[in-house]
PDB file of C-alpha atoms in Angstrom:
ATOM      1  CA  UNK A   1       0.984 -16.630  10.146  1.00  0.00           C
ATOM      2  CA  UNK A   2      -2.165 -18.732  11.697  1.00  0.00           C
ATOM      3  CA  UNK A   3      -1.889 -16.513  14.762  1.00  0.00           C
ATOM      4  CA  UNK A   4      -2.359 -13.502  12.875  1.00  0.00           C
ATOM      5  CA  UNK A   5      -4.957 -15.043  10.969  1.00  0.00           C
ATOM      6  CA  UNK A   6      -6.746 -15.831  14.027  1.00  0.00           C
ATOM      7  CA  UNK A   7      -6.485 -12.476  15.278  1.00  0.00           C
ATOM      8  CA  UNK A   8      -7.956 -10.782  12.140  1.00  0.00           C
ATOM      9  CA  UNK A   9     -11.093 -13.385  12.432  1.00  0.00           C
ATOM     10  CA  UNK A  10     -11.579 -12.409  16.070  1.00  0.00           C
ATOM     11  CA  UNK A  11     -11.285  -8.616  15.536  1.00  0.00           C
ATOM     12  CA  UNK A  12     -14.534  -9.304  13.023  1.00  0.00           C
ATOM     13  CA  UNK A  13     -12.862  -8.936   9.754  1.00  0.00           C
ATOM     14  CA  UNK A  14     -13.458 -11.283   6.614  1.00  0.00           C
ATOM     15  CA  UNK A  15     -10.714 -13.574   5.472  1.00  0.00           C
ATOM     16  CA  UNK A  16     -12.103 -14.443   2.270  1.00  0.00           C
ATOM     17  CA  UNK A  17     -11.759 -12.884  -1.138  1.00  0.00           C
ATOM     18  CA  UNK A  18     -14.885 -10.891  -2.373  1.00  0.00           C
ATOM     19  CA  UNK A  19     -17.308 -11.477   0.916  1.00  0.00           C
ATOM     20  CA  UNK A  20     -18.536  -8.227   2.637  1.00  0.00           C
ATOM     21  CA  UNK A  21     -16.676  -7.354   6.015  1.00  0.00           C
ATOM     22  CA  UNK A  22     -15.303  -4.451   7.944  1.00  0.00           C
ATOM     23  CA  UNK A  23     -11.889  -5.287   6.637  1.00  0.00           C
ATOM     24  CA  UNK A  24     -11.592  -8.271   4.285  1.00  0.00           C
ATOM     25  CA  UNK A  25      -8.098  -8.724   5.118  1.00  0.00           C
ATOM     26  CA  UNK A  26      -5.805 -11.519   3.774  1.00  0.00           C
ATOM     27  CA  UNK A  27      -2.110 -11.994   4.670  1.00  0.00           C
ATOM     28  CA  UNK A  28      -0.232 -13.295   2.066  1.00  0.00           C
ATOM     29  CA  UNK A  29       3.295 -14.894   2.622  1.00  0.00           C
ATOM     30  CA  UNK A  30       5.945 -13.291   0.266  1.00  0.00           C
ATOM     31  CA  UNK A  31       7.121 -15.775  -2.374  1.00  0.00           C
ATOM     32  CA  UNK A  32      10.614 -14.348  -3.039  1.00  0.00           C
ATOM     33  CA  UNK A  33      11.610 -12.743   0.231  1.00  0.00           C
ATOM     34  CA  UNK A  34      10.776 -12.806   3.800  1.00  0.00           C
ATOM     35  CA  UNK A  35       7.856 -11.281   5.264  1.00  0.00           C
ATOM     36  CA  UNK A  36       4.001 -11.129   4.514  1.00  0.00           C
ATOM     37  CA  UNK A  37       1.573  -8.936   2.416  1.00  0.00           C
ATOM     38  CA  UNK A  38      -1.528  -7.361   3.710  1.00  0.00           C
ATOM     39  CA  UNK A  39      -4.242  -7.115   1.404  1.00  0.00           C
ATOM     40  CA  UNK A  40      -8.021  -6.042   1.621  1.00  0.00           C
ATOM     41  CA  UNK A  41      -9.779  -7.632  -0.888  1.00  0.00           C
ATOM     42  CA  UNK A  42     -13.331  -6.038  -1.543  1.00  0.00           C
ATOM     43  CA  UNK A  43     -14.625  -8.038  -4.554  1.00  0.00           C
ATOM     44  CA  UNK A  44     -16.577  -9.310  -5.770  1.00  0.00           C
ATOM     45  CA  UNK A  45     -15.013 -12.040  -7.124  1.00  0.00           C
ATOM     46  CA  UNK A  46     -16.439 -11.859 -10.697  1.00  0.00           C
ATOM     47  CA  UNK A  47     -15.372  -8.227 -11.011  1.00  0.00           C
ATOM     48  CA  UNK A  48     -12.684  -6.856 -13.298  1.00  0.00           C
ATOM     49  CA  UNK A  49      -9.727  -6.710 -10.622  1.00  0.00           C
ATOM     50  CA  UNK A  50      -8.698  -2.888  -9.686  1.00  0.00           C
ATOM     51  CA  UNK A  51      -5.748  -2.669  -7.840  1.00  0.00           C
ATOM     52  CA  UNK A  52      -5.981   0.321  -5.615  1.00  0.00           C
ATOM     53  CA  UNK A  53      -2.787   1.927  -4.230  1.00  0.00           C
ATOM     54  CA  UNK A  54      -3.132   3.637  -1.021  1.00  0.00           C
ATOM     55  CA  UNK A  55      -2.040   7.326  -0.206  1.00  0.00           C
ATOM     56  CA  UNK A  56       1.671   7.954   1.369  1.00  0.00           C
ATOM     57  CA  UNK A  57       0.081   8.604   4.600  1.00  0.00           C
ATOM     58  CA  UNK A  58      -2.629   5.936   4.435  1.00  0.00           C
ATOM     59  CA  UNK A  59      -2.970   2.285   4.187  1.00  0.00           C
ATOM     60  CA  UNK A  60      -5.828  -0.503   3.290  1.00  0.00           C
ATOM     61  CA  UNK A  61      -8.714   1.470   4.496  1.00  0.00           C
ATOM     62  CA  UNK A  62     -10.483   3.175   1.643  1.00  0.00           C
ATOM     63  CA  UNK A  63     -13.568   5.045   1.537  1.00  0.00           C
ATOM     64  CA  UNK A  64     -16.725   2.571   1.633  1.00  0.00           C
ATOM     65  CA  UNK A  65     -18.795   5.048  -0.840  1.00  0.00           C
ATOM     66  CA  UNK A  66     -15.882   4.653  -3.481  1.00  0.00           C
ATOM     67  CA  UNK A  67     -15.875   0.777  -2.646  1.00  0.00           C
ATOM     68  CA  UNK A  68     -19.557   0.391  -3.187  1.00  0.00           C
ATOM     69  CA  UNK A  69     -19.367   2.554  -6.491  1.00  0.00           C
ATOM     70  CA  UNK A  70     -16.858   0.347  -7.821  1.00  0.00           C
ATOM     71  CA  UNK A  71     -18.622  -2.689  -7.068  1.00  0.00           C
ATOM     72  CA  UNK A  72     -21.496  -1.398  -8.675  1.00  0.00           C
ATOM     73  CA  UNK A  73     -19.363  -0.484 -11.843  1.00  0.00           C
ATOM     74  CA  UNK A  74     -18.510  -4.011 -11.914  1.00  0.00           C
ATOM     75  CA  UNK A  75     -14.875  -3.825 -10.287  1.00  0.00           C
ATOM     76  CA  UNK A  76     -13.370  -6.144  -7.770  1.00  0.00           C
ATOM     77  CA  UNK A  77     -11.103  -3.577  -5.527  1.00  0.00           C
ATOM     78  CA  UNK A  78      -8.180  -5.083  -4.141  1.00  0.00           C
ATOM     79  CA  UNK A  79      -5.987  -2.603  -1.937  1.00  0.00           C
ATOM     80  CA  UNK A  80      -2.275  -3.979  -1.337  1.00  0.00           C
ATOM     81  CA  UNK A  81      -0.379  -2.405   1.411  1.00  0.00           C
ATOM     82  CA  UNK A  82       2.936  -1.488   0.550  1.00  0.00           C
ATOM     83  CA  UNK A  83       5.970  -2.514   2.245  1.00  0.00           C
ATOM     84  CA  UNK A  84       6.399  -1.053   5.835  1.00  0.00           C
ATOM     85  CA  UNK A  85       2.684   0.159   5.968  1.00  0.00           C
ATOM     86  CA  UNK A  86       0.099  -1.625   8.278  1.00  0.00           C
ATOM     87  CA  UNK A  87       0.449  -5.199   8.287  1.00  0.00           C
ATOM     88  CA  UNK A  88       2.846  -5.651   5.318  1.00  0.00           C
ATOM     89  CA  UNK A  89       6.426  -6.260   6.551  1.00  0.00           C
ATOM     90  CA  UNK A  90       9.155  -4.013   5.616  1.00  0.00           C
ATOM     91  CA  UNK A  91      11.776  -5.541   3.301  1.00  0.00           C
ATOM     92  CA  UNK A  92      15.176  -4.768   2.515  1.00  0.00           C
ATOM     93  CA  UNK A  93      15.510  -3.322  -0.968  1.00  0.00           C
ATOM     94  CA  UNK A  94      17.392  -0.706  -2.810  1.00  0.00           C
ATOM     95  CA  UNK A  95      14.473   0.834  -4.706  1.00  0.00           C
ATOM     96  CA  UNK A  96      11.456   0.608  -2.401  1.00  0.00           C
ATOM     97  CA  UNK A  97       9.128   1.092  -5.681  1.00  0.00           C
ATOM     98  CA  UNK A  98      10.372  -1.987  -7.175  1.00  0.00           C
ATOM     99  CA  UNK A  99       9.753  -3.864  -3.781  1.00  0.00           C
ATOM    100  CA  UNK A 100       6.171  -2.579  -3.979  1.00  0.00           C
ATOM    101  CA  UNK A 101       5.974  -3.739  -7.428  1.00  0.00           C
ATOM    102  CA  UNK A 102       7.075  -7.113  -6.769  1.00  0.00           C
ATOM    103  CA  UNK A 103       4.463  -7.560  -4.003  1.00  0.00           C
ATOM    104  CA  UNK A 104       1.768  -6.705  -6.172  1.00  0.00           C
ATOM    105  CA  UNK A 105       3.189  -9.180  -8.740  1.00  0.00           C
ATOM    106  CA  UNK A 106       3.475 -12.042  -5.872  1.00  0.00           C
ATOM    107  CA  UNK A 107      -0.248 -11.035  -4.668  1.00  0.00           C
ATOM    108  CA  UNK A 108      -1.434 -11.335  -8.362  1.00  0.00           C
ATOM    109  CA  UNK A 109       0.150 -14.536  -8.729  1.00  0.00           C
ATOM    110  CA  UNK A 110      -1.355 -16.056  -5.473  1.00  0.00           C
ATOM    111  CA  UNK A 111      -4.754 -14.805  -6.430  1.00  0.00           C
ATOM    112  CA  UNK A 112      -4.352 -16.059 -10.032  1.00  0.00           C
ATOM    113  CA  UNK A 113      -5.129 -12.784 -11.726  1.00  0.00           C
ATOM    114  CA  UNK A 114      -3.622 -11.949 -15.144  1.00  0.00           C
ATOM    115  CA  UNK A 115      -5.740  -8.876 -16.272  1.00  0.00           C
ATOM    116  CA  UNK A 116      -5.752  -5.903 -13.906  1.00  0.00           C
ATOM    117  CA  UNK A 117      -6.202  -1.967 -13.761  1.00  0.00           C
ATOM    118  CA  UNK A 118      -4.742   0.313 -11.292  1.00  0.00           C
ATOM    119  CA  UNK A 119      -6.454   3.219  -9.298  1.00  0.00           C
ATOM    120  CA  UNK A 120      -3.690   5.179  -7.402  1.00  0.00           C
ATOM    121  CA  UNK A 121      -4.957   7.592  -4.736  1.00  0.00           C
ATOM    122  CA  UNK A 122      -1.573   9.161  -4.061  1.00  0.00           C
ATOM    123  CA  UNK A 123       1.336   6.960  -4.764  1.00  0.00           C
ATOM    124  CA  UNK A 124       2.365   7.485  -8.207  1.00  0.00           C
ATOM    125  CA  UNK A 125       5.879   6.360  -8.128  1.00  0.00           C
ATOM    126  CA  UNK A 126       4.727   2.814  -6.946  1.00  0.00           C
ATOM    127  CA  UNK A 127       1.892   2.183  -9.408  1.00  0.00           C
ATOM    128  CA  UNK A 128       3.932   3.412 -12.240  1.00  0.00           C
ATOM    129  CA  UNK A 129       6.738   0.980 -11.274  1.00  0.00           C
ATOM    130  CA  UNK A 130       4.170  -1.714 -10.880  1.00  0.00           C
ATOM    131  CA  UNK A 131       2.469  -1.256 -14.064  1.00  0.00           C
ATOM    132  CA  UNK A 132       5.878  -1.241 -15.707  1.00  0.00           C
ATOM    133  CA  UNK A 133       6.812  -4.567 -13.931  1.00  0.00           C
ATOM    134  CA  UNK A 134       3.395  -6.172 -15.006  1.00  0.00           C
ATOM    135  CA  UNK A 135       3.751  -5.181 -18.815  1.00  0.00           C
ATOM    136  CA  UNK A 136       0.418  -6.337 -20.378  1.00  0.00           C
ATOM    137  CA  UNK A 137      -1.165  -7.864 -17.098  1.00  0.00           C
ATOM    138  CA  UNK A 138      -1.848  -3.978 -16.588  1.00  0.00           C
ATOM    139  CA  UNK A 139      -4.361  -2.997 -18.981  1.00  0.00           C
ATOM    140  CA  UNK A 140      -4.425   0.864 -17.629  1.00  0.00           C
ATOM    141  CA  UNK A 141      -5.037   2.748 -14.808  1.00  0.00           C
ATOM    142  CA  UNK A 142      -5.804   6.222 -13.085  1.00  0.00           C
ATOM    143  CA  UNK A 143      -3.730   8.193 -11.052  1.00  0.00           C
ATOM    144  CA  UNK A 144      -5.654  10.584  -8.509  1.00  0.00           C
ATOM    145  CA  UNK A 145      -4.439  13.443  -6.109  1.00  0.00           C
ATOM    146  CA  UNK A 146      -0.822  12.571  -6.303  1.00  0.00           C
ATOM    147  CA  UNK A 147       1.893  13.824  -3.974  1.00  0.00           C
ATOM    148  CA  UNK A 148       3.697  16.939  -4.878  1.00  0.00           C
ATOM    149  CA  UNK A 149       7.305  16.577  -5.218  1.00  0.00           C
ATOM    150  CA  UNK A 150       8.901  17.817  -1.536  1.00  0.00           C
ATOM    151  CA  UNK A 151      10.773  20.458  -3.307  1.00  0.00           C
ATOM    152  CA  UNK A 152       7.703  22.224  -5.095  1.00  0.00           C
ATOM    153  CA  UNK A 153       5.270  21.712  -1.988  1.00  0.00           C
ATOM    154  CA  UNK A 154       5.462  24.835   0.199  1.00  0.00           C
ATOM    155  CA  UNK A 155       1.952  24.529   1.531  1.00  0.00           C
ATOM    156  CA  UNK A 156       1.953  24.645   5.503  1.00  0.00           C
ATOM    157  CA  UNK A 157      -1.426  24.292   5.923  1.00  0.00           C
ATOM    158  CA  UNK A 158      -2.810  21.752   8.538  1.00  0.00           C
ATOM    159  CA  UNK A 159      -1.042  19.092  10.680  1.00  0.00           C
ATOM    160  CA  UNK A 160       1.315  18.087   8.043  1.00  0.00           C
ATOM    161  CA  UNK A 161       2.118  21.520   6.731  1.00  0.00           C
ATOM    162  CA  UNK A 162       3.001  22.723  10.191  1.00  0.00           C
ATOM    163  CA  UNK A 163       5.097  19.675  10.600  1.00  0.00           C
ATOM    164  CA  UNK A 164       7.244  20.600   7.453  1.00  0.00           C
ATOM    165  CA  UNK A 165       7.339  23.946   8.887  1.00  0.00           C
ATOM    166  CA  UNK A 166       8.757  22.846  12.187  1.00  0.00           C
ATOM    167  CA  UNK A 167      11.073  20.596  10.012  1.00  0.00           C
ATOM    168  CA  UNK A 168      12.205  23.458   7.686  1.00  0.00           C
ATOM    169  CA  UNK A 169      12.776  25.675  10.648  1.00  0.00           C
ATOM    170  CA  UNK A 170      14.756  23.395  12.725  1.00  0.00           C
ATOM    171  CA  UNK A 171      17.207  21.418  10.162  1.00  0.00           C
ATOM    172  CA  UNK A 172      19.890  20.803  12.955  1.00  0.00           C
ATOM    173  CA  UNK A 173      17.181  18.864  15.122  1.00  0.00           C
ATOM    174  CA  UNK A 174      16.108  16.869  12.206  1.00  0.00           C
ATOM    175  CA  UNK A 175      19.744  15.940  11.177  1.00  0.00           C
ATOM    176  CA  UNK A 176      20.180  14.911  14.902  1.00  0.00           C
ATOM    177  CA  UNK A 177      16.972  12.768  14.788  1.00  0.00           C
ATOM    178  CA  UNK A 178      17.919  11.103  11.512  1.00  0.00           C
ATOM    179  CA  UNK A 179      21.437  10.178  13.024  1.00  0.00           C
ATOM    180  CA  UNK A 180      19.718   8.800  16.111  1.00  0.00           C
ATOM    181  CA  UNK A 181      17.278   6.666  14.086  1.00  0.00           C
ATOM    182  CA  UNK A 182      20.122   5.388  11.915  1.00  0.00           C
ATOM    183  CA  UNK A 183      22.470   4.453  14.687  1.00  0.00           C
ATOM    184  CA  UNK A 184      19.345   2.450  16.236  1.00  0.00           C
ATOM    185  CA  UNK A 185      18.542   0.895  13.186  1.00  0.00           C
ATOM    186  CA  UNK A 186      22.273  -0.320  12.742  1.00  0.00           C
ATOM    187  CA  UNK A 187      22.468  -1.410  16.448  1.00  0.00           C
ATOM    188  CA  UNK A 188      19.194  -3.517  15.828  1.00  0.00           C
ATOM    189  CA  UNK A 189      20.251  -5.033  12.460  1.00  0.00           C
ATOM    190  CA  UNK A 190      23.388  -6.481  14.206  1.00  0.00           C
TER     191      UNK A 190
END
């Protein structure tokens, strides 16, 4: 963990809560499982804690204008990368949403935060699982721009849309790729 923290410092990111920096990253060891959780704590420390959930295709990086607006409004924005995203380690779990919720619970314990709100920019399922896991610790939240369920999303515009179109048109290739990846995962885990 020290080597990774050293790398973060060398890359000119802030390692302390609430200080301005290009990416105020912090790596928190998981308490109940193997691995680490990457967060960006944009502060200020005295701000009302707001946990931001990133999009399905994004990570810790958030709009600087949005973060500044949140600070001005008195919020301390904390972005927690979900398992398998960015610098957050993947973890073996039957329920990935509960795993993401447990990461948030552990981060809040590490930061000694007991009263938060949620802002989900995509990622409704982990945000809702987290709100349920937190109970009264979560005083509310906002879901913005949620992902359309795959079976309802027929948009084929842009890079993601074209990728979907290719996948829909080539199910045998996708099945073969899934089998190959599954075999490699099984081989690597033994």
